[in-house]
mmCIF file of C-alpha atoms and ligand atoms in Angstrom:
data_model
loop_
_atom_site.group_PDB
_atom_site.id
_atom_site.type_symbol
_atom_site.label_atom_id
_atom_site.label_comp_id
_atom_site.label_asym_id
_atom_site.label_seq_id
_atom_site.Cartn_x
_atom_site.Cartn_y
_atom_site.Cartn_z
ATOM 1 C CA MET A 6 28.849 -150.247 -138.084
ATOM 2 C CA ASP A 7 26.219 -152.512 -139.558
ATOM 3 C CA ARG A 8 23.391 -150.716 -141.249
ATOM 4 C CA ASP A 9 19.861 -151.966 -140.937
ATOM 5 C CA PRO A 10 19.340 -154.280 -144.002
ATOM 6 C CA SER A 11 16.327 -152.191 -145.036
ATOM 7 C CA ALA A 12 18.796 -149.317 -145.473
ATOM 8 C CA PHE A 13 20.065 -151.175 -148.559
ATOM 9 C CA ALA A 14 16.621 -151.641 -150.133
ATOM 10 C CA GLU A 15 16.935 -148.714 -152.551
ATOM 11 C CA GLU A 16 20.519 -149.627 -153.528
ATOM 12 C CA LEU A 17 19.406 -153.220 -154.131
ATOM 13 C CA ARG A 18 16.521 -152.058 -156.319
ATOM 14 C CA ILE A 19 18.945 -149.963 -158.393
ATOM 15 C CA LEU A 20 21.396 -152.878 -158.635
ATOM 16 C CA VAL A 21 18.691 -155.252 -159.892
ATOM 17 C CA ASP A 22 17.680 -152.655 -162.522
ATOM 18 C CA THR A 23 21.339 -152.272 -163.513
ATOM 19 C CA ILE A 24 21.668 -156.051 -163.929
ATOM 20 C CA ALA A 25 18.553 -156.165 -166.113
ATOM 21 C CA ASN A 26 19.884 -153.291 -168.258
ATOM 22 C CA GLU A 27 23.313 -154.852 -168.602
ATOM 23 C CA ALA A 28 21.737 -158.181 -169.574
ATOM 24 C CA HIS A 29 19.834 -156.351 -172.292
ATOM 25 C CA ASP A 30 22.944 -154.457 -173.479
ATOM 26 C CA SER A 31 25.117 -157.585 -173.651
ATOM 27 C CA ALA A 32 22.520 -159.736 -175.446
ATOM 28 C CA GLY A 33 24.677 -159.577 -178.588
ATOM 29 C CA TRP A 34 27.314 -161.517 -176.654
ATOM 30 C CA THR A 35 25.231 -163.799 -174.455
ATOM 31 C CA GLY A 36 22.296 -164.442 -176.782
ATOM 32 C CA ARG A 37 19.958 -163.631 -173.845
ATOM 33 C CA SER A 38 18.380 -160.192 -173.602
ATOM 34 C CA ALA A 39 16.739 -160.927 -170.251
ATOM 35 C CA LEU A 40 17.714 -163.173 -167.365
ATOM 36 C CA SER A 41 15.213 -165.672 -165.988
ATOM 37 C CA PRO A 42 12.781 -164.414 -163.329
ATOM 38 C CA ARG A 43 14.145 -167.060 -160.947
ATOM 39 C CA VAL A 44 17.681 -165.690 -161.302
ATOM 40 C CA MET A 45 16.475 -162.103 -160.862
ATOM 41 C CA ALA A 46 14.555 -163.138 -157.722
ATOM 42 C CA ALA A 47 17.668 -164.805 -156.303
ATOM 43 C CA MET A 48 19.685 -161.628 -156.953
ATOM 44 C CA ARG A 49 17.024 -159.701 -155.002
ATOM 45 C CA GLU A 50 17.055 -162.172 -152.122
ATOM 46 C CA VAL A 51 20.754 -162.618 -151.313
ATOM 47 C CA PRO A 52 22.042 -159.853 -148.980
ATOM 48 C CA ARG A 53 25.365 -159.031 -150.685
ATOM 49 C CA HIS A 54 26.421 -156.662 -147.891
ATOM 50 C CA LEU A 55 26.863 -159.704 -145.641
ATOM 51 C CA PHE A 56 29.433 -161.181 -148.067
ATOM 52 C CA VAL A 57 31.822 -158.221 -148.241
ATOM 53 C CA PRO A 58 34.284 -157.075 -145.555
ATOM 54 C CA PRO A 59 32.713 -154.525 -143.153
ATOM 55 C CA GLY A 60 34.859 -151.708 -144.620
ATOM 56 C CA GLU A 61 33.383 -152.344 -148.096
ATOM 57 C CA ARG A 62 29.707 -152.483 -147.100
ATOM 58 C CA ALA A 63 28.951 -149.040 -148.500
ATOM 59 C CA TYR A 64 29.800 -150.461 -151.959
ATOM 60 C CA ALA A 65 28.064 -153.824 -151.537
ATOM 61 C CA TYR A 66 25.270 -152.998 -154.011
ATOM 62 C CA VAL A 67 27.430 -151.294 -156.624
ATOM 63 C CA ASN A 68 27.724 -153.440 -159.755
ATOM 64 C CA ARG A 69 31.461 -154.005 -159.268
ATOM 65 C CA PRO A 70 33.759 -156.752 -158.019
ATOM 66 C CA LEU A 71 35.262 -155.957 -154.589
ATOM 67 C CA ALA A 72 38.379 -157.123 -152.742
ATOM 68 C CA ILE A 73 37.667 -159.655 -149.974
ATOM 69 C CA GLY A 74 41.267 -160.260 -148.779
ATOM 70 C CA HIS A 75 43.713 -163.103 -149.571
ATOM 71 C CA GLY A 76 44.169 -161.432 -152.983
ATOM 72 C CA GLN A 77 40.644 -162.590 -153.902
ATOM 73 C CA THR A 78 37.479 -160.827 -154.971
ATOM 74 C CA ILE A 79 33.712 -161.069 -154.745
ATOM 75 C CA SER A 80 32.468 -161.241 -158.334
ATOM 76 C CA GLN A 81 30.550 -158.445 -160.029
ATOM 77 C CA PRO A 82 26.804 -158.939 -159.407
ATOM 78 C CA PHE A 83 25.966 -158.874 -163.138
ATOM 79 C CA ILE A 84 28.499 -161.628 -163.788
ATOM 80 C CA VAL A 85 27.076 -163.725 -160.922
ATOM 81 C CA ALA A 86 23.605 -163.262 -162.413
ATOM 82 C CA VAL A 87 24.595 -164.052 -166.003
ATOM 83 C CA MET A 88 26.605 -167.150 -165.008
ATOM 84 C CA SER A 89 23.673 -168.390 -162.914
ATOM 85 C CA ASP A 90 21.365 -167.807 -165.870
ATOM 86 C CA LEU A 91 23.636 -169.629 -168.333
ATOM 87 C CA LEU A 92 23.491 -172.739 -166.111
ATOM 88 C CA ASP A 93 19.721 -173.036 -166.811
ATOM 89 C CA LEU A 94 19.127 -174.590 -163.388
ATOM 90 C CA GLU A 95 16.044 -176.582 -162.472
ATOM 91 C CA PRO A 96 14.969 -176.657 -158.810
ATOM 92 C CA THR A 97 15.885 -180.378 -158.735
ATOM 93 C CA ASP A 98 19.472 -179.865 -160.000
ATOM 94 C CA ARG A 99 22.674 -180.632 -158.118
ATOM 95 C CA VAL A 100 25.476 -178.173 -158.870
ATOM 96 C CA LEU A 101 29.243 -178.277 -158.421
ATOM 97 C CA GLU A 102 30.927 -174.896 -157.906
ATOM 98 C CA ILE A 103 34.701 -174.371 -158.001
ATOM 99 C CA GLY A 104 35.905 -171.276 -156.093
ATOM 100 C CA THR A 105 33.576 -170.587 -153.155
ATOM 101 C CA GLY A 106 35.379 -167.360 -152.201
ATOM 102 C CA CYS A 107 33.064 -165.444 -149.874
ATOM 103 C CA GLY A 108 30.139 -167.694 -150.861
ATOM 104 C CA TYR A 109 27.984 -165.090 -152.628
ATOM 105 C CA GLN A 110 27.584 -167.037 -155.890
ATOM 106 C CA THR A 111 27.040 -170.161 -153.764
ATOM 107 C CA ALA A 112 24.116 -168.487 -151.968
ATOM 108 C CA VAL A 113 22.573 -167.418 -155.288
ATOM 109 C CA LEU A 114 22.906 -170.961 -156.679
ATOM 110 C CA ALA A 115 21.414 -172.409 -153.486
ATOM 111 C CA ARG A 116 18.189 -170.529 -154.275
ATOM 112 C CA LEU A 117 18.063 -171.970 -157.791
ATOM 113 C CA ALA A 118 19.069 -175.602 -157.314
ATOM 114 C CA ARG A 119 18.404 -178.515 -154.985
ATOM 115 C CA HIS A 120 21.977 -178.736 -153.661
ATOM 116 C CA VAL A 121 25.247 -176.895 -154.218
ATOM 117 C CA TYR A 122 28.639 -178.540 -153.648
ATOM 118 C CA SER A 123 31.351 -175.888 -153.532
ATOM 119 C CA ILE A 124 35.147 -176.204 -153.274
ATOM 120 C CA GLU A 125 37.566 -173.471 -152.133
ATOM 121 C CA VAL A 126 41.348 -173.771 -152.109
ATOM 122 C CA VAL A 127 42.059 -171.036 -149.495
ATOM 123 C CA ALA A 128 41.335 -172.487 -146.045
ATOM 124 C CA GLU A 129 40.376 -169.196 -144.363
ATOM 125 C CA LEU A 130 37.935 -168.298 -147.142
ATOM 126 C CA ALA A 131 36.368 -171.762 -146.982
ATOM 127 C CA GLU A 132 35.931 -171.448 -143.215
ATOM 128 C CA ASP A 133 34.466 -167.921 -143.406
ATOM 129 C CA ALA A 134 32.082 -168.938 -146.200
ATOM 130 C CA ALA A 135 30.906 -171.960 -144.199
ATOM 131 C CA ARG A 136 30.154 -169.778 -141.163
ATOM 132 C CA ARG A 137 28.420 -167.126 -143.279
ATOM 133 C CA LEU A 138 26.253 -169.516 -145.321
ATOM 134 C CA HIS A 139 25.299 -171.431 -142.181
ATOM 135 C CA GLY A 140 24.377 -168.148 -140.496
ATOM 136 C CA LEU A 141 22.158 -167.272 -143.440
ATOM 137 C CA GLY A 142 20.375 -170.605 -143.158
ATOM 138 C CA CYS A 143 21.596 -172.004 -146.508
ATOM 139 C CA ALA A 144 20.983 -175.654 -145.649
ATOM 140 C CA ASN A 145 21.343 -177.079 -149.164
ATOM 141 C CA VAL A 146 25.053 -176.290 -149.481
ATOM 142 C CA SER A 147 28.064 -178.555 -148.876
ATOM 143 C CA LEU A 148 31.484 -176.910 -148.720
ATOM 144 C CA ARG A 149 34.911 -178.451 -149.048
ATOM 145 C CA HIS A 150 38.350 -176.956 -148.559
ATOM 146 C CA GLY A 151 40.421 -178.487 -151.321
ATOM 147 C CA ASP A 152 41.603 -178.391 -154.902
ATOM 148 C CA GLY A 153 38.863 -177.735 -157.426
ATOM 149 C CA TYR A 154 40.843 -179.497 -160.154
ATOM 150 C CA ALA A 155 39.891 -182.779 -158.452
ATOM 151 C CA GLY A 156 36.195 -181.892 -158.344
ATOM 152 C CA TRP A 157 33.945 -183.824 -155.957
ATOM 153 C CA PRO A 158 33.893 -187.352 -157.448
ATOM 154 C CA GLU A 159 31.909 -188.879 -154.538
ATOM 155 C CA GLU A 160 28.907 -186.703 -155.393
ATOM 156 C CA ALA A 161 29.189 -186.849 -159.210
ATOM 157 C CA PRO A 162 27.560 -186.738 -161.668
ATOM 158 C CA PHE A 163 26.308 -183.143 -161.443
ATOM 159 C CA ASP A 164 23.565 -181.495 -163.491
ATOM 160 C CA ALA A 165 25.672 -178.344 -163.725
ATOM 161 C CA VAL A 166 29.244 -177.235 -163.016
ATOM 162 C CA ILE A 167 30.369 -173.631 -162.539
ATOM 163 C CA LEU A 168 33.929 -172.346 -162.210
ATOM 164 C CA THR A 169 34.453 -168.921 -160.656
ATOM 165 C CA ALA A 170 38.237 -168.981 -161.117
ATOM 166 C CA ALA A 171 39.785 -169.237 -164.589
ATOM 167 C CA PRO A 172 41.813 -172.275 -165.675
ATOM 168 C CA PRO A 173 43.803 -172.054 -168.931
ATOM 169 C CA ARG A 174 41.654 -174.906 -170.291
ATOM 170 C CA LEU A 175 38.798 -177.005 -168.947
ATOM 171 C CA PRO A 176 39.957 -179.702 -166.512
ATOM 172 C CA GLN A 177 38.966 -183.156 -167.799
ATOM 173 C CA SER A 178 38.083 -184.260 -164.244
ATOM 174 C CA LEU A 179 35.292 -181.652 -164.126
ATOM 175 C CA ILE A 180 33.975 -182.590 -167.571
ATOM 176 C CA ASP A 181 33.898 -186.217 -166.393
ATOM 177 C CA GLN A 182 31.793 -185.221 -163.353
ATOM 178 C CA LEU A 183 29.110 -183.538 -165.484
ATOM 179 C CA ARG A 184 26.170 -185.734 -166.498
ATOM 180 C CA PRO A 185 25.211 -186.061 -170.176
ATOM 181 C CA GLY A 186 22.882 -183.131 -170.888
ATOM 182 C CA GLY A 187 24.557 -181.146 -168.096
ATOM 183 C CA ARG A 188 25.739 -177.545 -168.445
ATOM 184 C CA LEU A 189 29.141 -176.133 -167.536
ATOM 185 C CA VAL A 190 29.880 -172.410 -167.287
ATOM 186 C CA ALA A 191 33.459 -171.209 -166.827
ATOM 187 C CA PRO A 192 35.873 -168.386 -167.548
ATOM 188 C CA LEU A 193 38.723 -169.791 -169.625
ATOM 189 C CA GLY A 194 42.100 -168.264 -170.315
ATOM 190 C CA LEU A 195 45.404 -167.205 -168.893
ATOM 191 C CA ALA A 196 45.679 -165.084 -165.757
ATOM 192 C CA HIS A 197 45.938 -161.354 -166.379
ATOM 193 C CA GLU A 198 44.699 -161.687 -169.945
ATOM 194 C CA THR A 199 41.128 -161.278 -171.080
ATOM 195 C CA GLN A 200 39.346 -164.550 -170.618
ATOM 196 C CA MET A 201 36.223 -165.892 -172.271
ATOM 197 C CA LEU A 202 33.183 -166.904 -170.302
ATOM 198 C CA CYS A 203 32.027 -170.073 -172.005
ATOM 199 C CA ARG A 204 28.961 -172.261 -171.750
ATOM 200 C CA CYS A 205 29.319 -175.955 -172.550
ATOM 201 C CA VAL A 206 26.727 -178.686 -172.841
ATOM 202 C CA LYS A 207 27.743 -182.328 -172.534
ATOM 203 C CA ALA A 208 26.339 -184.659 -175.180
ATOM 204 C CA ALA A 209 25.316 -188.268 -174.604
ATOM 205 C CA ASP A 210 28.595 -189.462 -176.154
ATOM 206 C CA GLY A 211 30.571 -187.394 -173.612
ATOM 207 C CA SER A 212 31.639 -184.696 -176.061
ATOM 208 C CA LEU A 213 31.241 -181.020 -175.161
ATOM 209 C CA ALA A 214 29.574 -178.359 -177.312
ATOM 210 C CA ARG A 215 31.139 -175.025 -176.338
ATOM 211 C CA GLU A 216 29.942 -171.485 -176.940
ATOM 212 C CA ASP A 217 31.966 -168.405 -176.003
ATOM 213 C CA LYS A 218 29.683 -165.873 -174.325
ATOM 214 C CA LEU A 219 31.424 -162.852 -172.851
ATOM 215 C CA PRO A 220 34.937 -161.449 -172.288
ATOM 216 C CA VAL A 221 35.605 -161.454 -168.524
ATOM 217 C CA ALA A 222 38.404 -161.007 -165.966
ATOM 218 C CA PHE A 223 38.581 -163.646 -163.218
ATOM 219 C CA VAL A 224 41.301 -164.625 -160.780
ATOM 220 C CA PRO A 225 43.263 -167.661 -161.970
ATOM 221 C CA MET A 226 42.331 -171.170 -160.886
ATOM 222 C CA VAL A 227 45.499 -172.058 -159.023
ATOM 223 C CA VAL A 228 47.243 -175.396 -158.930
ATOM 224 C CA PRO A 229 47.858 -175.784 -155.196
ATOM 225 C CA GLY A 230 51.523 -176.337 -154.362
ATOM 226 C CA PRO A 231 53.253 -177.420 -151.149
ATOM 227 C CA GLY A 232 52.578 -173.935 -149.654
ATOM 228 C CA HIS A 233 48.836 -174.600 -149.608
ATOM 229 C CA ARG A 234 47.330 -175.980 -146.441
ATOM 230 C CA LEU A 235 44.987 -178.648 -147.805
ATOM 231 C CA ARG A 236 43.340 -181.247 -145.663
HETATM 232 N N1 SAH B 317 32.394 -167.237 -156.249
HETATM 233 C C1 SAH B 317 32.944 -166.047 -155.626
HETATM 234 C C2 SAH B 317 34.146 -165.504 -156.364
HETATM 235 C C3 SAH B 317 35.282 -166.380 -156.155
HETATM 236 S S1 SAH B 317 36.827 -165.703 -156.691
HETATM 237 C C4 SAH B 317 31.868 -164.969 -155.504
HETATM 238 O O1 SAH B 317 30.702 -165.293 -155.430
HETATM 239 O O2 SAH B 317 32.187 -163.790 -155.408
HETATM 240 C C5 SAH B 317 37.578 -167.259 -157.110
HETATM 241 C C6 SAH B 317 37.875 -168.176 -155.957
HETATM 242 O O3 SAH B 317 38.438 -169.351 -156.513
HETATM 243 C C7 SAH B 317 38.897 -167.634 -154.962
HETATM 244 O O4 SAH B 317 38.356 -167.655 -153.684
HETATM 245 C C8 SAH B 317 40.067 -168.614 -155.092
HETATM 246 O O5 SAH B 317 40.753 -168.842 -153.876
HETATM 247 C C9 SAH B 317 39.379 -169.871 -155.601
HETATM 248 N N2 SAH B 317 40.238 -170.821 -156.287
HETATM 249 C C10 SAH B 317 41.300 -170.566 -157.092
HETATM 250 N N3 SAH B 317 41.840 -171.713 -157.523
HETATM 251 C C11 SAH B 317 41.120 -172.736 -156.975
HETATM 252 C C12 SAH B 317 41.214 -174.167 -157.028
HETATM 253 N N4 SAH B 317 42.169 -174.804 -157.713
HETATM 254 N N5 SAH B 317 40.290 -174.877 -156.345
HETATM 255 C C13 SAH B 317 39.313 -174.263 -155.621
HETATM 256 N N6 SAH B 317 39.201 -172.921 -155.513
HETATM 257 C C14 SAH B 317 40.078 -172.157 -156.192
#
């Protein structure tokens, strides 16, 4: 049964406090002891219980990743917040996201940027996310079912790029689609090993300055094979 959204108000308040505390506690890693007020407002505004399967709703505002089916997860709220913060988005920015999943991070980004372009490799997840984000009235989002390694060249260059699945190393195609001065935030590393969340800034000459921020555990960014239904 769906609970009245106001029933989650207290849990949401506690979650937002938890995110602020965790940001403070991990400042030694991230270099940021507080997240921007815009990011904190977005975390308050997006109804996370609408992004988790009905059976998981009771846990929607716990600061944990949750299973969403297809072997995939909805990211931990703190990680969504910190990655959004590290992108340093302006309201005029256009963002490329790889790994839509349930669309929760997409919805947060949509409140911080002018437009979000998001790519998901699992067809059913892409379709569900499209329905959900449309239902929530997120009009500044474009979704594509496809391989994130290709990026979205027709809409490049982007002011910011975020990966929510971990490749072993940064795909050159995605670096190419970032504008000079643009920011890229991604977990990097092998599947099932601790990965590093890194923040990169592209210089005018095309080179990337990279800073490692936080050890994280993300699902791998898969290379779609013949078994994947891509269109
Ligand atoms: N952003 C989500 C978390 C996504 S989990 C959130 O807000 O909770 C990572 C997602 O990346 C999964 O849905 C997975 O299917 C997708 N993914 C993995 N490899 C990919 C690829 N090559 N291209 C696009 N999406 C990919």
